[in-house]
Short mmCIF file of C-alpha atoms in Angstrom, two decimals:
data_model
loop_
_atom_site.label_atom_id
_atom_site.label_comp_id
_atom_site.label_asym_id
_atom_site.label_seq_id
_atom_site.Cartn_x
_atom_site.Cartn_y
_atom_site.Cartn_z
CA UNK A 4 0.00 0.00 0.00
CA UNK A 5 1.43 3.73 -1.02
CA UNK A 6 1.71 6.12 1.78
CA UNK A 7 -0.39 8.84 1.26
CA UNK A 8 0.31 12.39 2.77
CA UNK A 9 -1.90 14.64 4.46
CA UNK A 10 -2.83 16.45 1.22
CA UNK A 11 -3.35 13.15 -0.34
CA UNK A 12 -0.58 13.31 -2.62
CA UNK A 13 1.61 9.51 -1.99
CA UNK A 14 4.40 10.06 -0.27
CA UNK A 15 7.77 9.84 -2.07
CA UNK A 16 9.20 6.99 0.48
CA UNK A 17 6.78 4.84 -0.32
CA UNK A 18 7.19 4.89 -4.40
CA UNK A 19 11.07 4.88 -4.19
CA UNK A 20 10.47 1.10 -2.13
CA UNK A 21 8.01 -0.04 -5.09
CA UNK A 22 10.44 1.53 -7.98
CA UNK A 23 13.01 -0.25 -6.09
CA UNK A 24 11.62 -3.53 -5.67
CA UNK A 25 12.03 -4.82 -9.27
CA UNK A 26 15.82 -4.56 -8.73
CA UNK A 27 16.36 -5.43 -5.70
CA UNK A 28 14.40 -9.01 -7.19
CA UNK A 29 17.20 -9.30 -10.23
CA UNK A 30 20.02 -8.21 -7.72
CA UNK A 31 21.48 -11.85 -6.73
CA UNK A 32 21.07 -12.96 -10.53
CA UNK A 33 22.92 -9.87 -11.74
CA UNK A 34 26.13 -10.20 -9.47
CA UNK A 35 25.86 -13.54 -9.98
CA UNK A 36 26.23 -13.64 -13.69
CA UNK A 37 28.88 -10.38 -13.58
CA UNK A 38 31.14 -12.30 -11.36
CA UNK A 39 31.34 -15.85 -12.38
CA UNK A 40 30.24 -14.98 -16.41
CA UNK A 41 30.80 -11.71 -17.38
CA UNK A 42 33.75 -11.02 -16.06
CA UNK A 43 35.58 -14.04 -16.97
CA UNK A 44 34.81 -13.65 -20.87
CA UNK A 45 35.80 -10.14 -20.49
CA UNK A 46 39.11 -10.85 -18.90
CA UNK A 47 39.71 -13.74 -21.34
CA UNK A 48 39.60 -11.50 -23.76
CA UNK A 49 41.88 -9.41 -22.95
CA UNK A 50 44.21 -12.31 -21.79
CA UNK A 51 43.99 -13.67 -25.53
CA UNK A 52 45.82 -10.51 -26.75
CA UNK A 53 48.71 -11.11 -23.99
CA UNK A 54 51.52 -13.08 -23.37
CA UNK A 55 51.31 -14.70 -19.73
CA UNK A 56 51.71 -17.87 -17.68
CA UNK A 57 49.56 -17.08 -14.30
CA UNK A 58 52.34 -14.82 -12.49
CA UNK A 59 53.88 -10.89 -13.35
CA UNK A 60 52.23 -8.60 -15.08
CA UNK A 61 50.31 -9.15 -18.62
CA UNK A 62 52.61 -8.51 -21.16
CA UNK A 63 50.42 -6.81 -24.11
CA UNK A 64 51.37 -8.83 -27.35
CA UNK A 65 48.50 -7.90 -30.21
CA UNK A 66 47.24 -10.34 -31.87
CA UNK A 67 50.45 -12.43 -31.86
CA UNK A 68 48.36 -15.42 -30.42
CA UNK A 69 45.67 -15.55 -32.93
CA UNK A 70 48.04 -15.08 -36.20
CA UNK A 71 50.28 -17.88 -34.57
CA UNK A 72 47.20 -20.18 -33.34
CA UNK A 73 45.69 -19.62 -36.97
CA UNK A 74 48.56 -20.87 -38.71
CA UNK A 75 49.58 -23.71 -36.44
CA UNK A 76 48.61 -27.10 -38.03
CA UNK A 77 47.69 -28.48 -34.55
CA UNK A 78 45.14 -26.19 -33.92
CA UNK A 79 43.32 -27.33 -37.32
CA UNK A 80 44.23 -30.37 -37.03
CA UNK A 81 42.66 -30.54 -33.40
CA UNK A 82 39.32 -28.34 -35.16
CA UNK A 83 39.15 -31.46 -37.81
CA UNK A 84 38.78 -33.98 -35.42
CA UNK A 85 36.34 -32.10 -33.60
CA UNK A 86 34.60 -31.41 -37.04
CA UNK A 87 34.94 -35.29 -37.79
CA UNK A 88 33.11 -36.19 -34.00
CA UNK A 89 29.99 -33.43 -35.05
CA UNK A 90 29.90 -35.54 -38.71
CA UNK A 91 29.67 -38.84 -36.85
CA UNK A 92 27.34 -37.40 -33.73
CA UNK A 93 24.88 -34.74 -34.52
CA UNK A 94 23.39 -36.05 -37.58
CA UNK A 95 22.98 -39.34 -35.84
CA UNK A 96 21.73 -37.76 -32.35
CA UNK A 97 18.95 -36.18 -34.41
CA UNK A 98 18.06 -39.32 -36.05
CA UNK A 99 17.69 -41.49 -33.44
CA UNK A 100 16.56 -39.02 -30.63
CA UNK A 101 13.30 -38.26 -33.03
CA UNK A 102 12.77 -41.73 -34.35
CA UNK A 103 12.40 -42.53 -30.28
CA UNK A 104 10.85 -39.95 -29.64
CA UNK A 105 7.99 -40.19 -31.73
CA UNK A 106 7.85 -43.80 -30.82
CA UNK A 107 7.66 -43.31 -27.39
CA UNK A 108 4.68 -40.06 -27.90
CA UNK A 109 1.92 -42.46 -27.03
CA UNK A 110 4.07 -45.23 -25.70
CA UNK A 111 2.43 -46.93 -22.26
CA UNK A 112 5.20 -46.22 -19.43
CA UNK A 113 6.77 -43.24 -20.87
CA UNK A 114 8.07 -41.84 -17.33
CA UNK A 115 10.21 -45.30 -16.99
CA UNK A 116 10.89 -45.10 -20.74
CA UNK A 117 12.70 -42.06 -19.55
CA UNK A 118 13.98 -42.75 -16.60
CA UNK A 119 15.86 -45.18 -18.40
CA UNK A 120 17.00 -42.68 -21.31
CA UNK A 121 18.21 -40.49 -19.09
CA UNK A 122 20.08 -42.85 -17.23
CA UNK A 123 23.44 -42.87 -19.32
CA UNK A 124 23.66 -39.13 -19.10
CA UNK A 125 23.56 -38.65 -15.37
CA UNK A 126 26.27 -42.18 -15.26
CA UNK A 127 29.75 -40.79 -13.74
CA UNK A 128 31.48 -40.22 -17.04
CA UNK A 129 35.13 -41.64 -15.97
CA UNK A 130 33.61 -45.15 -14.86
CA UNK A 131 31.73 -45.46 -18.39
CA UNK A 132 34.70 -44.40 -20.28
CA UNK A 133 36.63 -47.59 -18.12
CA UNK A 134 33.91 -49.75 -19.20
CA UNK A 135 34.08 -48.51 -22.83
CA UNK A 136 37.79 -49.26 -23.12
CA UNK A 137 36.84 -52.91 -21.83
CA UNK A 138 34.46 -53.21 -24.41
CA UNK A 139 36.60 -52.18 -27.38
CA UNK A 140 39.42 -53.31 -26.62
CA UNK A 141 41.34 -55.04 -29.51
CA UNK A 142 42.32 -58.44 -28.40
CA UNK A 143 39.93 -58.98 -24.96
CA UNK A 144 36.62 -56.76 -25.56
CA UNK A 145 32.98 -58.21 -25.86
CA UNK A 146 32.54 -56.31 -28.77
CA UNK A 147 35.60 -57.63 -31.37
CA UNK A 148 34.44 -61.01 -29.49
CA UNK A 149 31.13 -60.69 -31.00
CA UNK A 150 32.23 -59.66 -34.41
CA UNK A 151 35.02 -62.67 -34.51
CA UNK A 152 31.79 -64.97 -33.38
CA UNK A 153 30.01 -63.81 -36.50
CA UNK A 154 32.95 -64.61 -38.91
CA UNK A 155 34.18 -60.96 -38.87
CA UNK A 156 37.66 -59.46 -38.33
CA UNK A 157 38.66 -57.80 -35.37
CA UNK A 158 38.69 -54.07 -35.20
CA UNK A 159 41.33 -51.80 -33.75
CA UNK A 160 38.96 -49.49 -31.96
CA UNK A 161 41.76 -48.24 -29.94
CA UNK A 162 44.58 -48.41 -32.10
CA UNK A 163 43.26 -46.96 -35.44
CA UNK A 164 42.93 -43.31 -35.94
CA UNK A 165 39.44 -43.60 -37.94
CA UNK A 166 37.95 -46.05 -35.69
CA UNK A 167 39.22 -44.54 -32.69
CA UNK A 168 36.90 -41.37 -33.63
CA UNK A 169 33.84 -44.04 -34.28
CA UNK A 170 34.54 -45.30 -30.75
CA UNK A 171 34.62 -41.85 -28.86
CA UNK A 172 31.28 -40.73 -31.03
CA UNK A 173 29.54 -44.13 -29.82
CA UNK A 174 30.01 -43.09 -26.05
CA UNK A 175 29.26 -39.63 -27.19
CA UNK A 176 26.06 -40.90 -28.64
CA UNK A 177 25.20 -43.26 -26.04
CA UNK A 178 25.41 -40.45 -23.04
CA UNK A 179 23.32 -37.79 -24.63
CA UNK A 180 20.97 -39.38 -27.37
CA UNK A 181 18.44 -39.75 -24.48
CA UNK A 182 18.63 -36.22 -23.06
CA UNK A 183 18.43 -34.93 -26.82
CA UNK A 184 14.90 -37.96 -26.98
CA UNK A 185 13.39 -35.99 -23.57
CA UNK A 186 13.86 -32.38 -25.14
CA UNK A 187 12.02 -34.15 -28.24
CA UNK A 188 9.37 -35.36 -26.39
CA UNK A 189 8.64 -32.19 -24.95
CA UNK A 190 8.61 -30.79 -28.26
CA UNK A 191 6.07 -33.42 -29.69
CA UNK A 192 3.95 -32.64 -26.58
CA UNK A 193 2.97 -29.27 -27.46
CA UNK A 194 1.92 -30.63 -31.12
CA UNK A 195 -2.02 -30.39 -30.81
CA UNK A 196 -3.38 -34.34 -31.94
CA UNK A 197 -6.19 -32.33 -34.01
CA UNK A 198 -3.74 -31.69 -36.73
CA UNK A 199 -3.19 -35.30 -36.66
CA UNK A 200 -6.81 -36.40 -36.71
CA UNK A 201 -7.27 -33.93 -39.91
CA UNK A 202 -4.42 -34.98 -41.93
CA UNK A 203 -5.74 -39.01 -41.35
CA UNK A 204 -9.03 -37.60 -42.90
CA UNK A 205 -7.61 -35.91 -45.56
CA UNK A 206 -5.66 -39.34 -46.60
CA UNK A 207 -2.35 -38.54 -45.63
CA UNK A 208 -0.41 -41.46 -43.87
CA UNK A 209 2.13 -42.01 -41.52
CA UNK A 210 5.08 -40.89 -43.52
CA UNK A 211 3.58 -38.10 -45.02
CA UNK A 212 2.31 -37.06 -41.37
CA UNK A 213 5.74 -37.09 -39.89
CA UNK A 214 7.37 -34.80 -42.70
CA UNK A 215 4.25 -32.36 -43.54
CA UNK A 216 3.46 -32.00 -39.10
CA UNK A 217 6.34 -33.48 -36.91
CA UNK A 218 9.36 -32.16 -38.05
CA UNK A 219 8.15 -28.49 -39.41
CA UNK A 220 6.37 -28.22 -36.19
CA UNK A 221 9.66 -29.63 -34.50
CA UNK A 222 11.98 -27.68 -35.84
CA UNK A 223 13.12 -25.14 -33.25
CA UNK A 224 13.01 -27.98 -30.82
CA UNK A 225 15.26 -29.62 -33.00
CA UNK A 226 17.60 -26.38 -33.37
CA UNK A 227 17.75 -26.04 -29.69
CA UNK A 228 19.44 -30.21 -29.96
CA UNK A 229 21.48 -28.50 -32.71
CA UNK A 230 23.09 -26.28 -30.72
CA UNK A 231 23.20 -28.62 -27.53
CA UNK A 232 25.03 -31.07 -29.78
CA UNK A 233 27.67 -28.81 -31.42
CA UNK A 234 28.85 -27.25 -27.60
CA UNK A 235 28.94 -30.95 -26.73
CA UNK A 236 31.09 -32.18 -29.64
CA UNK A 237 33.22 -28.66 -29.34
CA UNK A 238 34.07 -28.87 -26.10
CA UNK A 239 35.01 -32.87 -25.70
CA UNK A 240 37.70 -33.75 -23.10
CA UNK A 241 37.18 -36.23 -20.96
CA UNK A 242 35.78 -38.93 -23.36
CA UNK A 243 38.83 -38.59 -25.18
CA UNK A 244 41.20 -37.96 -22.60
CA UNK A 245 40.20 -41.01 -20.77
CA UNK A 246 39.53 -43.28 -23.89
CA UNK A 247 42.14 -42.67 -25.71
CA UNK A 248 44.20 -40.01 -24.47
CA UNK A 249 43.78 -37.84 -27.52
CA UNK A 250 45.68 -40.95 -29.74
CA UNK A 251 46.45 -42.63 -31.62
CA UNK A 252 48.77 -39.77 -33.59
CA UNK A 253 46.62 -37.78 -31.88
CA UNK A 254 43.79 -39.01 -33.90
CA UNK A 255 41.42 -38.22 -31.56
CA UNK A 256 43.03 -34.78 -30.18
CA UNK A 257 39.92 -32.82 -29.83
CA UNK A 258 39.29 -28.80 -29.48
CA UNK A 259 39.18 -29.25 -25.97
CA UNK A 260 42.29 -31.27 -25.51
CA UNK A 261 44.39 -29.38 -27.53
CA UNK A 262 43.12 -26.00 -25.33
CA UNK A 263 43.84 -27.87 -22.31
CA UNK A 264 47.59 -28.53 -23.88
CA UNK A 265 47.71 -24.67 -23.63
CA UNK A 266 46.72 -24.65 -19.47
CA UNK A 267 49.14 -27.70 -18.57
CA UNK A 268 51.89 -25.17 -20.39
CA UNK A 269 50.57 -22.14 -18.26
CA UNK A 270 49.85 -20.62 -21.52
CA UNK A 271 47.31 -18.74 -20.31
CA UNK A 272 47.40 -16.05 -23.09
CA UNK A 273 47.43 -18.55 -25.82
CA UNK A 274 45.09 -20.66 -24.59
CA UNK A 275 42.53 -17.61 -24.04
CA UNK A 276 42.93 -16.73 -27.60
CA UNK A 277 42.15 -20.80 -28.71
CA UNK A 278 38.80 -20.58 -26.36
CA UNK A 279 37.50 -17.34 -28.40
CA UNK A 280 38.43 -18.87 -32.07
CA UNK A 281 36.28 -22.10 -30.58
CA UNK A 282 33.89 -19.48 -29.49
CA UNK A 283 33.42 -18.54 -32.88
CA UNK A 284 33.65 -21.40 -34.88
CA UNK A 285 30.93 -22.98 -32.61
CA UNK A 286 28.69 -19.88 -32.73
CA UNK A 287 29.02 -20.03 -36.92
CA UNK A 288 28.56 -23.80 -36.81
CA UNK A 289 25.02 -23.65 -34.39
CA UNK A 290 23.95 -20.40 -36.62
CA UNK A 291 24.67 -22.24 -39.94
CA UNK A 292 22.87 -25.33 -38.54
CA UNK A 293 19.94 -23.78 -37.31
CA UNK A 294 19.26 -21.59 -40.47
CA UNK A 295 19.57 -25.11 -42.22
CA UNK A 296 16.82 -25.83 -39.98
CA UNK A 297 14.49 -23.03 -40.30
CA UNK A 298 14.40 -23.01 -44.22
CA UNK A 299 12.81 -26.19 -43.63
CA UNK A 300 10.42 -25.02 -41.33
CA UNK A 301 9.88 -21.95 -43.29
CA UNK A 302 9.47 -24.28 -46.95
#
């Protein structure tokens, strides 16, 4: 309630406290997101244009960091791999996340349906990677076991550059596939079953139905697993580290590992400038995706 004065006029107290309130609300979010977000970008930024190693004073170098980083065949050779992992993960998150997804829409038990989906991506990462290097290992794993048993050759999972990528994107795929299947399902929820019932009566079948309604209607859903998809791939360290180790030739030397090469260095100033060249080769990467996506939607 405003406090009025004698006159009747509110007293100015009184609307200062409800002018102030709105802030005071957003004040823990905003010094928050200054301290732990804002700030760091903005002092990795400047770090990226410096040369230091955690101690003295930043030594102001240009951009000495970025020309070197940019013609360093590591560095693309590290953005390749990670560009290889998107190739093998993303298209084939999408896939199967809204194959199961629209499987599962009228599916009896969905909540254990998705208890169980989202099982593998709340699994301590470190134990699964053990268990994945006892699967696919060369000589002793159940899985060269089960090709041998079918007449096949063994496969050096571990040992090959090219399938050493395949085996990283399968644990890739098998942690977040079901997170990507919930967001889907969420998506499919707010699809109203009336367009459905209309397009039976006009004749159209199940195909037709899931290209013509479920994926234009999808879409930004499936923009938002896009984007969830390329940070994942992008930023990949300890499915590598601990799988392979970034090997073999560093086959499997990701974005991530090769920025964390910078840190174990105390590179601080070089590694700064690798994190804002990832920052913008993911940002183009989502933004070139997702405009893939919306001139579909928009067709």
């Amino acid at each position: 309630m405003i406090r009025r004065r004698r006159g009747g006029r509110p007293g100015r107290r009184g609307s200062r406290r409800v002018k102030a309130a709105p802030y005071l609300f957003v004040a823990p979010f905003v010094l928050v997101f200054a301290a732990f977000s804002a700030y760091p970008i903005f002092f990795a930024l400047q770090l990226s244009f410096t040369n230091w190693h955690g101690a003295g004073a930043l030594e102001v170098i240009g951009f000495a960091n970025y020309r070197f980083l940019l013609t360093s065949p590591d560095f693309w050779q590290s953005m390749a791999t990670s560009g290889a992992l998107w190739l093998l993960v993303v298209p084939a998150q999408i896939l199967l996340a809204l194959t199961i997804a629209v499987a599962l829409r009228k599916a009896r038990f969905r909540g254990l349906f998705s208890a169980a989906l989202i099982a593998p991506f709340v699994t301590p990462l470190v134990a699964m990677a053990q268990v994945w290097i006892i699967l696919f290992d060369q000589d002793f794993g159940a899985v060269n076991h089960g090709l041998t048993s079918l007449g096949l050759p063994a496969v050096g999972w571990l040992t090959t550059s090219a399938w050493a990528k395949v085996t990283v994107a399968l644990l890739v795929l098998w942690r977040t596939t079901g997170y990507a299947v919930i967001l889907l399902m969420a998506g499919l929820s707010t699809i109203p079953s009336d367009v459905y019932e209309a397009a039976r009566i006009d004749g159209a079948g199940a195909w037709q139905q899931f290209w013509s309604i479920t994926v234009p209607l999808v879409t930004r859903t499936l923009s938002f697993v896009v984007v969830i998809g390329t940070l994942t791939v992008f930023q990949l360290f300890a499915e590598p580290y601990v799988v392979t180790g970034g090997g073999p030739f560093n086959g499997t030397r990701t974005a991530g590992l090769y920025l964390y090469k910078h840190i174990t260095n105390s590179d601080l100033g070089l590694g700064a400038a690798n994190s804002m060249l990832l920052v913008l080769m993911v940002l183009a990467l989502s933004l070139a995706s997702i405009r893939l996506l919306r001139s579909r939607e928009d067709s």
